[in-house]
Tab-separated table of C-alpha atoms in Angstrom:
chain	number	residue	atom	x	y	z
A	1	MET	CA	1.072	-2.553	3.902
A	2	TYR	CA	1.249	-4.849	6.920
A	3	THR	CA	-0.639	-7.594	5.126
A	4	ILE	CA	1.909	-7.655	2.312
A	5	ILE	CA	4.858	-7.505	4.704
A	6	PHE	CA	3.468	-10.150	7.092
A	7	PHE	CA	2.472	-12.659	4.432
A	8	LEU	CA	5.388	-12.154	2.013
A	9	PRO	CA	7.606	-14.862	3.597
A	10	THR	CA	4.738	-17.382	3.706
A	11	LEU	CA	3.640	-16.600	0.168
A	12	SER	CA	7.170	-16.728	-1.192
A	13	ASN	CA	7.959	-19.969	0.603
A	14	SER	CA	5.045	-21.665	-1.120
A	15	VAL	CA	5.840	-20.184	-4.542
A	16	LEU	CA	9.622	-20.559	-4.326
A	17	GLU	CA	9.570	-23.899	-2.509
A	18	ASN	CA	12.386	-25.540	-4.502
A	19	MET	CA	14.947	-22.825	-3.712
A	20	SER	CA	17.359	-22.505	-0.827
A	21	PHE	CA	16.544	-20.119	2.006
A	22	THR	CA	19.549	-17.979	1.066
A	23	LEU	CA	18.305	-17.538	-2.488
A	24	ILE	CA	14.766	-16.827	-1.262
A	25	GLY	CA	16.163	-14.179	1.110
A	26	LEU	CA	18.136	-12.552	-1.692
A	27	LEU	CA	15.128	-12.581	-4.003
A	28	LEU	CA	12.876	-11.088	-1.324
A	29	ALA	CA	15.323	-8.226	-0.754
A	30	ASN	CA	14.729	-7.026	-4.321
A	31	PRO	CA	11.173	-5.714	-3.753
A	32	TYR	CA	12.454	-3.546	-0.925
A	33	VAL	CA	15.347	-2.185	-2.996
A	34	VAL	CA	12.966	-1.340	-5.847
A	35	THR	CA	10.535	0.181	-3.338
A	36	LEU	CA	13.279	2.397	-1.913
A	37	ILE	CA	14.065	3.720	-5.388
A	38	CYS	CA	10.356	4.243	-6.157
A	39	MET	CA	9.804	6.099	-2.893
A	40	CYS	CA	12.624	8.521	-3.715
A	41	LEU	CA	11.423	9.034	-7.299
A	42	VAL	CA	7.784	9.560	-6.295
A	43	SER	CA	8.688	11.991	-3.516
A	44	HIS	CA	10.934	13.967	-5.854
A	45	HIS	CA	8.283	14.022	-8.585
A	46	THR	CA	5.534	15.247	-6.256
A	47	ASP	CA	7.838	17.981	-4.968
A	48	VAL	CA	8.753	19.102	-8.483
A	49	ILE	CA	5.183	19.358	-9.780
A	50	GLY	CA	3.599	20.226	-6.415
A	51	GLU	CA	0.740	17.730	-6.735
A	52	ARG	CA	-0.151	15.192	-4.053
A	53	LEU	CA	-3.776	14.041	-4.422
A	54	TYR	CA	-3.492	12.232	-7.762
A	55	HIS	CA	-0.201	10.634	-6.736
A	56	THR	CA	-1.839	9.363	-3.556
A	57	ALA	CA	-4.785	7.794	-5.370
A	58	LEU	CA	-2.737	6.449	-8.288
A	59	LEU	CA	-0.217	4.736	-6.008
A	60	LEU	CA	-3.015	2.895	-4.200
A	61	VAL	CA	-4.395	1.699	-7.543
A	62	ILE	CA	-0.897	0.609	-8.615
A	63	ALA	CA	-0.534	-1.369	-5.366
A	64	GLY	CA	-3.863	-3.070	-6.070
A	65	PHE	CA	-2.732	-3.918	-9.589
A	66	GLY	CA	0.412	-5.520	-8.162
A	67	LEU	CA	-1.652	-7.697	-5.831
A	68	ILE	CA	-3.931	-8.712	-8.690
A	69	LEU	CA	-0.879	-9.672	-10.757
A	70	ASP	CA	0.471	-11.715	-7.853
A	71	GLN	CA	-2.888	-13.362	-7.216
A	72	PHE	CA	-3.357	-14.698	-10.733
A	73	GLU	CA	0.239	-15.409	-11.663
A	74	THR	CA	1.732	-18.891	-11.352
A	75	ASP	CA	5.250	-18.007	-12.539
A	76	PRO	CA	7.359	-17.258	-9.420
A	77	LEU	CA	9.208	-14.324	-10.998
A	78	LEU	CA	6.036	-12.639	-12.247
A	79	SER	CA	4.477	-13.239	-8.840
A	80	LEU	CA	7.506	-11.532	-7.276
A	81	LEU	CA	7.059	-8.673	-9.760
A	82	GLY	CA	3.450	-8.304	-8.592
A	83	ILE	CA	4.548	-8.177	-4.954
A	84	THR	CA	7.237	-5.643	-5.878
A	85	ILE	CA	4.679	-3.420	-7.619
A	86	ALA	CA	2.275	-3.730	-4.680
A	87	LEU	CA	4.938	-2.982	-2.089
A	88	SER	CA	6.300	-0.062	-4.119
A	89	GLY	CA	2.835	1.414	-4.537
A	90	VAL	CA	1.718	1.089	-0.938
A	91	LEU	CA	4.962	2.353	0.607
A	92	SER	CA	5.505	5.144	-1.959
A	93	PHE	CA	1.968	6.313	-1.212
A	94	MET	CA	2.929	7.498	2.263
A	95	GLY	CA	5.040	10.504	1.263
A	96	PRO	CA	2.459	12.208	-0.968
A	97	PHE	CA	-0.356	11.219	1.395
A	98	TRP	CA	1.160	12.822	4.493
A	99	SER	CA	2.263	15.884	2.542
A	100	TYR	CA	-1.276	16.263	1.212
A	101	VAL	CA	-2.835	15.821	4.650
A	102	LEU	CA	-0.536	18.305	6.339
A	103	SER	CA	-0.945	20.894	3.590
A	104	SER	CA	-4.745	20.539	3.753
A	105	LEU	CA	-5.001	21.268	7.475
A	106	ILE	CA	-4.285	24.500	9.267
A	107	GLU	CA	-1.581	24.351	11.925
A	108	GLU	CA	-4.034	23.991	14.826
A	109	GLU	CA	-5.805	21.048	13.138
A	110	GLN	CA	-2.687	19.093	12.214
A	111	PRO	CA	-2.064	17.249	15.519
A	112	VAL	CA	-5.677	16.067	15.733
A	113	GLY	CA	-5.773	15.120	12.034
A	114	VAL	CA	-2.551	13.136	12.275
A	115	ALA	CA	-3.758	11.400	15.455
A	116	ILE	CA	-7.074	10.380	13.873
A	117	ILE	CA	-5.410	9.126	10.700
A	118	ASN	CA	-2.794	7.185	12.683
A	119	SER	CA	-5.495	5.621	14.856
A	120	ILE	CA	-7.478	4.463	11.842
A	121	GLY	CA	-4.281	3.337	10.102
A	122	ASN	CA	-3.170	1.308	13.107
A	123	LEU	CA	-6.582	-0.327	13.247
A	124	GLY	CA	-6.216	-1.178	9.553
A	125	GLY	CA	-2.752	-2.565	10.255
A	126	PHE	CA	-4.412	-5.043	12.582
A	127	VAL	CA	-7.575	-5.768	10.600
A	128	GLY	CA	-5.894	-6.321	7.196
A	129	PRO	CA	-3.637	-9.202	8.266
A	130	VAL	CA	-6.430	-10.731	10.393
A	131	ILE	CA	-8.847	-10.735	7.443
A	132	THR	CA	-6.157	-12.145	5.171
A	133	GLY	CA	-5.251	-14.870	7.674
A	134	PHE	CA	-8.919	-15.773	8.141
A	135	LEU	CA	-9.484	-16.039	4.376
A	136	ILE	CA	-6.327	-18.129	3.965
A	137	SER	CA	-7.584	-20.534	6.628
A	138	GLN	CA	-11.065	-20.695	5.072
A	139	PHE	CA	-10.037	-21.191	1.446
A	140	GLY	CA	-6.655	-22.852	1.873
A	141	ALA	CA	-4.978	-20.506	-0.625
A	142	LEU	CA	-2.260	-18.124	0.486
A	143	ASN	CA	-3.446	-15.308	-1.749
A	144	ALA	CA	-7.133	-15.654	-0.825
A	145	GLY	CA	-7.066	-12.392	1.124
A	146	TRP	CA	-5.552	-10.334	-1.673
A	147	SER	CA	-8.978	-9.619	-3.195
A	148	VAL	CA	-10.145	-7.944	0.005
A	149	ILE	CA	-6.929	-5.954	0.256
A	150	VAL	CA	-7.282	-4.841	-3.401
A	151	PHE	CA	-10.838	-3.725	-2.620
A	152	ILE	CA	-9.611	-1.757	0.416
A	153	LEU	CA	-6.869	-0.115	-1.668
A	154	CYS	CA	-9.431	0.946	-4.297
A	155	ILE	CA	-11.730	2.329	-1.578
A	156	GLY	CA	-8.773	4.331	-0.257
A	157	ALA	CA	-8.072	5.750	-3.714
A	158	MET	CA	-11.716	6.766	-4.126
A	159	MET	CA	-11.815	8.286	-0.633
A	160	ALA	CA	-8.955	10.608	-1.568
A	161	PHE	CA	-11.185	12.206	-4.189
A	162	VAL	CA	-14.278	12.241	-1.964
A	163	VAL	CA	-12.456	14.001	0.867
A	164	GLU	CA	-11.135	16.578	-1.602
A	165	LYS	CA	-14.711	17.427	-2.691
A	166	ILE	CA	-15.971	18.069	0.866
A	167	PRO	CA	-16.262	21.842	1.298
A	168	LYS	CA	-13.964	23.255	3.945
A	169	PRO	CA	-15.501	25.483	6.620
A	170	MET	CA	-14.841	29.199	6.502
A	171	ARG	CA	-11.875	30.160	8.620
A	172	ASN	CA	-11.102	33.528	10.185
């Protein structure tokens, strides 16, 4: 999430270089508006059907698809569509993810579980942009780090299913 948010202005400035800053700002507001709508729709849908795990994994895959589209697209509008899909997927993922986590843990485990997940997530919020920035500096392409981020998103989607298969200890 942080990688996309941090590098969106730099990426868009290189892709939309012939436009005014006002127009670039208006265009870059659209992914967030679409993301807001997607977040509401996804949250409502998961509440209606009561399923969280598949939504969590699918949204990470959708975010990866958006980054792949952005990485290989030269048309500025299709590149913006890829960023919009990626941003919508990664931010819409949070609602079903946290609902799933909290429903999977008993009340006494929830504070520790949330703390561990937040610690790992904050570490990822640092590592993702650093890796992306390093790859940009090494290869000279702004989207050079997207491949690593797509890989991380796919690992996250697979981990959702692996964690679900781990047997839970017997509780009194």
